[in-house]
Amino acid sequence: MPTTSITIAPLPIPETLHGPAGADFTASVELANLVTCLIWGNNDFWVSPAAKLEGSRANDYAVTYLWAAKDGDRHVGRALLELSLQDNEQNGYVFVAVHPEYRRRGIGRRLLAEAEAFAGSLGRTTLQAWSEHPAGFELEGPDVVQAETGIGSLPAASPAVRFATASGFRLEQVERRSSMPIPADPGLLADQLAGAAAKAGGSYRLVEWTDNCPAEYLDHYAALRQRMSTDVPLGELDYEEEAWDAARVRHKEANLQRMNGRSLVVAARHVPSGGLVGHTVLEWFPEQPEVVFQEDTLVLRAHRGHNLGLWIKARNLQRVAEAWPQGRRLYTWNAAENSNMLDINIALGFTPAGYEAAWQKKLHAARP
Ligand SMILES: CC(C)(COP(=O)(O)OP(=O)(O)OC[C@H]1O[C@@H](n2cnc3c(N)ncnc32)[C@H](O)[C@@H]1OP(=O)(O)O)[C@@H](O)C(=O)NCCC(=O)NCCS
């Protein structure tokens, strides 16, 4: 089918959702929501245009660019490019989505080409992209492609797999997306907490907060967030340590609040040194009240083996029931090779819901 009637153009991030620019942004976000909803068969990952707008505003740490593919006034495809500004300045993170009625017409390829050329023109040399795949396919055999890590696979026939490989991306890593029903069984949680606390011994205490880290822990917490960026398995993904300080922690907190999001954090404090040595973060958006997201969980290497991971996670799950009683499903993402974290999650009650693939493409050096 000819694609000449489909126009592709940059879509500036608007100041507000009002007016024509805001309407364009809204339509583009709703297209992304539709594509995601069709992959998962539910609306758990729906994000309001208002929240997306807040999350897309340029700031000191990241800048987002959008392109729209339109058939007349109708948004039929989009490419989003995110660039980090304080670290990982070699990378561009790209997301391409095309309306199901408009696929296999070269629109995805054209959108990717725009984002890729733009990233290259700014000196970015690596593109990373993610694709989503519900569970329920054969994990081995002739019909799957294997991640470069050797652990994790995807259905070879999936449009995203075909598109990414045809576009020169390599499947570097597969993450497992798991979910569990909440509120968690209070008896089980209490047992796990008591067991983990006993194993952790007297050298550790829990510290917890809602939304904003207490000032006294800010620097410690920033150090944990920085370590998280390289302590999780990354396969061959080109990703350097992020640069975190107290200001970046505050920026992230404010950004979440502008998106109308909330967070619960539990950290483990090492009593002899006074430092924070592990943390876990849960996030919730009232616009999707049944859905809770498990974000970072980290225990510093020197403090592993004391059950701190289970302890902080079990405690935060207890807090969810009180803080966000409408929550019914908790989602988490872990590298398929991250067996320590997966074991903890299985103990807590998580089961696999699907997979998220991390793709990478090295760009040719940008022309001067
Ligand atoms: C992946 C996606 C963006 C592709 O968009 P698209 O407009 O259909 O892609 P194109 O028509 O430009 O396809 C470009 C090439 O990719 C490959 N390809 C894309 N979809 C394919 C499919 N369903 N089956 C086989 N090959 C496919 C082909 O090689 C195709 O070239 P060809 O048509 O000349 O053979 C679209 O399927 C989509 O939105 N999927 C959900 C979102 C997603 O997973 N995005 C992340 C991708 S990493």
Coordinates of N, CA and C in Angstrom, one line a residue, residues 188-206 266-269 277-280 297-316 340-341 343-345 347-348:
L188 N 1.6 -13.9 55.6 CA 2.8 -14.3 55.0 C 3.8 -13.2 55.1
L189 N 3.4 -12.0 54.8 CA 4.3 -10.8 54.9 C 4.9 -10.7 56.3
A190 N 4.1 -10.9 57.3 CA 4.5 -10.8 58.7 C 5.6 -11.8 59.0
D191 N 5.4 -13.1 58.5 CA 6.3 -14.1 58.7 C 7.6 -13.8 58.0
Q192 N 7.5 -13.3 56.7 CA 8.7 -13.0 56.0 C 9.5 -11.9 56.6
L193 N 8.8 -10.9 57.1 CA 9.5 -9.8 57.8 C 10.2 -10.2 59.0
A194 N 9.5 -11.0 59.8 CA 10.1 -11.5 61.1 C 11.4 -12.3 60.7
G195 N 11.2 -13.2 59.7 CA 12.4 -14.1 59.4 C 13.5 -13.3 58.9
A196 N 13.2 -12.3 58.0 CA 14.3 -11.5 57.4 C 15.0 -10.6 58.5
A197 N 14.2 -10.1 59.4 CA 14.7 -9.2 60.4 C 15.6 -10.0 61.3
A198 N 15.2 -11.2 61.6 CA 16.1 -12.1 62.5 C 17.4 -12.4 61.8
K199 N 17.3 -12.7 60.5 CA 18.5 -13.1 59.8 C 19.4 -11.8 59.6
A200 N 18.8 -10.7 59.4 CA 19.6 -9.4 59.2 C 20.4 -9.1 60.5
G201 N 19.9 -9.5 61.6 CA 20.6 -9.3 62.9 C 20.5 -7.8 63.4
G202 N 21.2 -7.5 64.4 CA 21.1 -6.2 65.0 C 21.9 -5.1 64.3
S203 N 22.6 -5.4 63.3 CA 23.4 -4.4 62.6 C 22.6 -3.5 61.7
Y204 N 21.4 -3.9 61.4 CA 20.6 -3.1 60.4 C 19.3 -2.7 61.0
R205 N 18.8 -1.5 60.5 CA 17.5 -1.0 60.9 C 16.8 -0.6 59.6
L206 N 15.5 -0.5 59.6 CA 14.8 0.0 58.5 C 14.5 1.5 58.6
V266 N 11.5 2.2 51.3 CA 12.1 1.6 52.5 C 13.6 1.4 52.2
A267 N 14.4 1.9 53.2 CA 15.9 1.7 53.0 C 16.4 0.9 54.2
A268 N 17.5 0.2 54.0 CA 18.2 -0.4 55.2 C 19.3 0.4 55.6
R269 N 19.4 0.7 56.9 CA 20.5 1.5 57.5 C 21.4 0.6 58.2
V277 N 22.3 1.3 53.1 CA 23.0 0.2 52.3 C 22.1 -0.5 51.3
G278 N 20.8 -0.1 51.3 CA 19.9 -0.7 50.4 C 18.6 0.0 50.4
H279 N 17.9 -0.1 49.3 CA 16.6 0.7 49.2 C 15.6 0.0 48.2
T280 N 14.4 0.2 48.4 CA 13.4 -0.3 47.5 C 12.3 0.8 47.3
T297 N 15.2 -1.7 43.4 CA 15.6 -2.4 44.6 C 17.1 -2.7 44.6
L298 N 17.8 -2.3 45.6 CA 19.3 -2.5 45.6 C 19.7 -2.7 47.0
V299 N 20.7 -3.7 47.1 CA 21.4 -3.9 48.3 C 22.9 -3.8 47.9
L300 N 23.7 -2.9 48.6 CA 25.1 -2.8 48.2 C 25.8 -4.1 48.4
R301 N 26.8 -4.4 47.5 CA 27.4 -5.7 47.5 C 27.9 -6.2 48.9
A302 N 28.6 -5.2 49.6 CA 29.2 -5.6 50.9 C 28.1 -6.0 51.9
H303 N 26.9 -5.7 51.6 CA 25.8 -6.0 52.6 C 24.9 -7.1 52.1
R304 N 25.2 -7.8 51.1 CA 24.3 -8.8 50.6 C 24.5 -10.1 51.4
G305 N 23.5 -11.0 51.3 CA 23.6 -12.2 52.1 C 22.9 -12.1 53.5
H306 N 22.3 -11.0 53.8 CA 21.7 -10.8 55.1 C 20.2 -10.7 55.0
N307 N 19.6 -11.1 53.9 CA 18.2 -11.0 53.7 C 17.6 -9.6 53.7
L308 N 18.5 -8.6 53.4 CA 18.0 -7.2 53.4 C 17.0 -7.0 52.3
G309 N 17.3 -7.6 51.1 CA 16.4 -7.4 50.0 C 15.0 -7.8 50.3
L310 N 14.8 -9.0 50.9 CA 13.5 -9.5 51.2 C 12.9 -8.6 52.3
W311 N 13.7 -8.2 53.3 CA 13.2 -7.4 54.4 C 12.6 -6.1 53.9
I312 N 13.4 -5.3 53.1 CA 12.9 -4.0 52.7 C 11.7 -4.2 51.8
K313 N 11.7 -5.2 50.9 CA 10.5 -5.3 50.0 C 9.3 -5.8 50.8
A314 N 9.4 -6.7 51.7 CA 8.3 -7.1 52.4 C 7.7 -6.0 53.2
R315 N 8.5 -5.2 53.8 CA 8.0 -4.0 54.6 C 7.3 -3.0 53.7
N316 N 7.8 -2.8 52.5 CA 7.1 -1.8 51.7 C 5.8 -2.4 51.2
N340 N 19.0 -13.7 41.8 CA 18.8 -13.3 43.2 C 17.5 -12.6 43.4
M341 N 17.3 -11.6 42.6 CA 16.1 -10.7 42.7 C 14.8 -11.5 42.3
D343 N 14.4 -14.7 42.7 CA 14.1 -15.6 43.8 C 13.3 -14.9 44.9
I344 N 13.7 -13.6 45.2 CA 13.0 -12.9 46.2 C 11.6 -12.6 45.8
N345 N 11.4 -12.2 44.5 CA 10.1 -11.9 44.0 C 9.2 -13.1 44.0
A347 N 9.4 -15.6 46.1 CA 9.0 -15.8 47.5 C 7.9 -14.9 47.9
L348 N 7.9 -13.7 47.4 CA 6.9 -12.7 47.7 C 5.5 -13.0 47.1

